[in-house]
Amino acid sequence: MNIIHITHDSIGKAIEIVDNLDDDALDAIAEKYAKEQPVLIGYAISAAQEYENEQLEGLVIYYFCLLSEAFAQQGVKCREITEEDLDSFEVPFHEMLDQFFEEDDETILEDFCDQPDLNQFIAIEVSEEDEDGTALDDDTATQLFIVTTAMVTLLSKAIQS
């Protein structure tokens, strides 16, 4: 399978678009991408609810839009992610996470997800302060890392060539 990597350029364009939307336009883009990937957004939001972290819910929706837009900016189309995709994904994903956190070896993540620029982007997003100096608490940063990595991996596996 020939994997298409989402580049820093596409991520930058997506950030430029999503970060400059007003609330109505952000709602519209969230709705658009949610209609294209209802199972994925449901999975991501349910993960945030399972963590019982309200801040995470808003972040998950933002990053869902940003990631979806980055894939669109790259010019790739993803097939709709299904419940079966989630079922076959969950166990290997959690095994990979356990190994990644235990060994603190980024190659484990890179081999599983195979989106180096997006992996790097996510790592920076969860670990660095925003422009206004705010930073995520450790729990929220870890939870956001897990959920966004899952979204990236699922979207990557759904790319139609």
C-alpha angles and dihedrals in degrees: 000000000000108000119209112217119216106231132219087248092059091045090051092050090049091051090049091052100041096041092053097052121109118228094270093049091046089052089049094051091045090052092047094052093040089057090051093047108023095154093049096049090045090051092048095047093045089053089054090049091049089055087051090225116139093187089056092055093061091044092050092054091047093049092043088058093043094049093045090050092048090055089048091049089052087057096241127135121214123206115234111279112236137206086252089058089054093047093053092042103050103071097044090044094053091044089052091048092050090051093043094052092041096050098028088219116148093199088070089060094041093051092050099042101028095198103111098176093047091045090052092046092051093047090053093044094054097042106042133068120256120248089269091054099255119136133191118253113248095257094049092045092052093045092048090048091053096046096044092046089053091050093048092049094047093046091047092052089049096056111128113218 
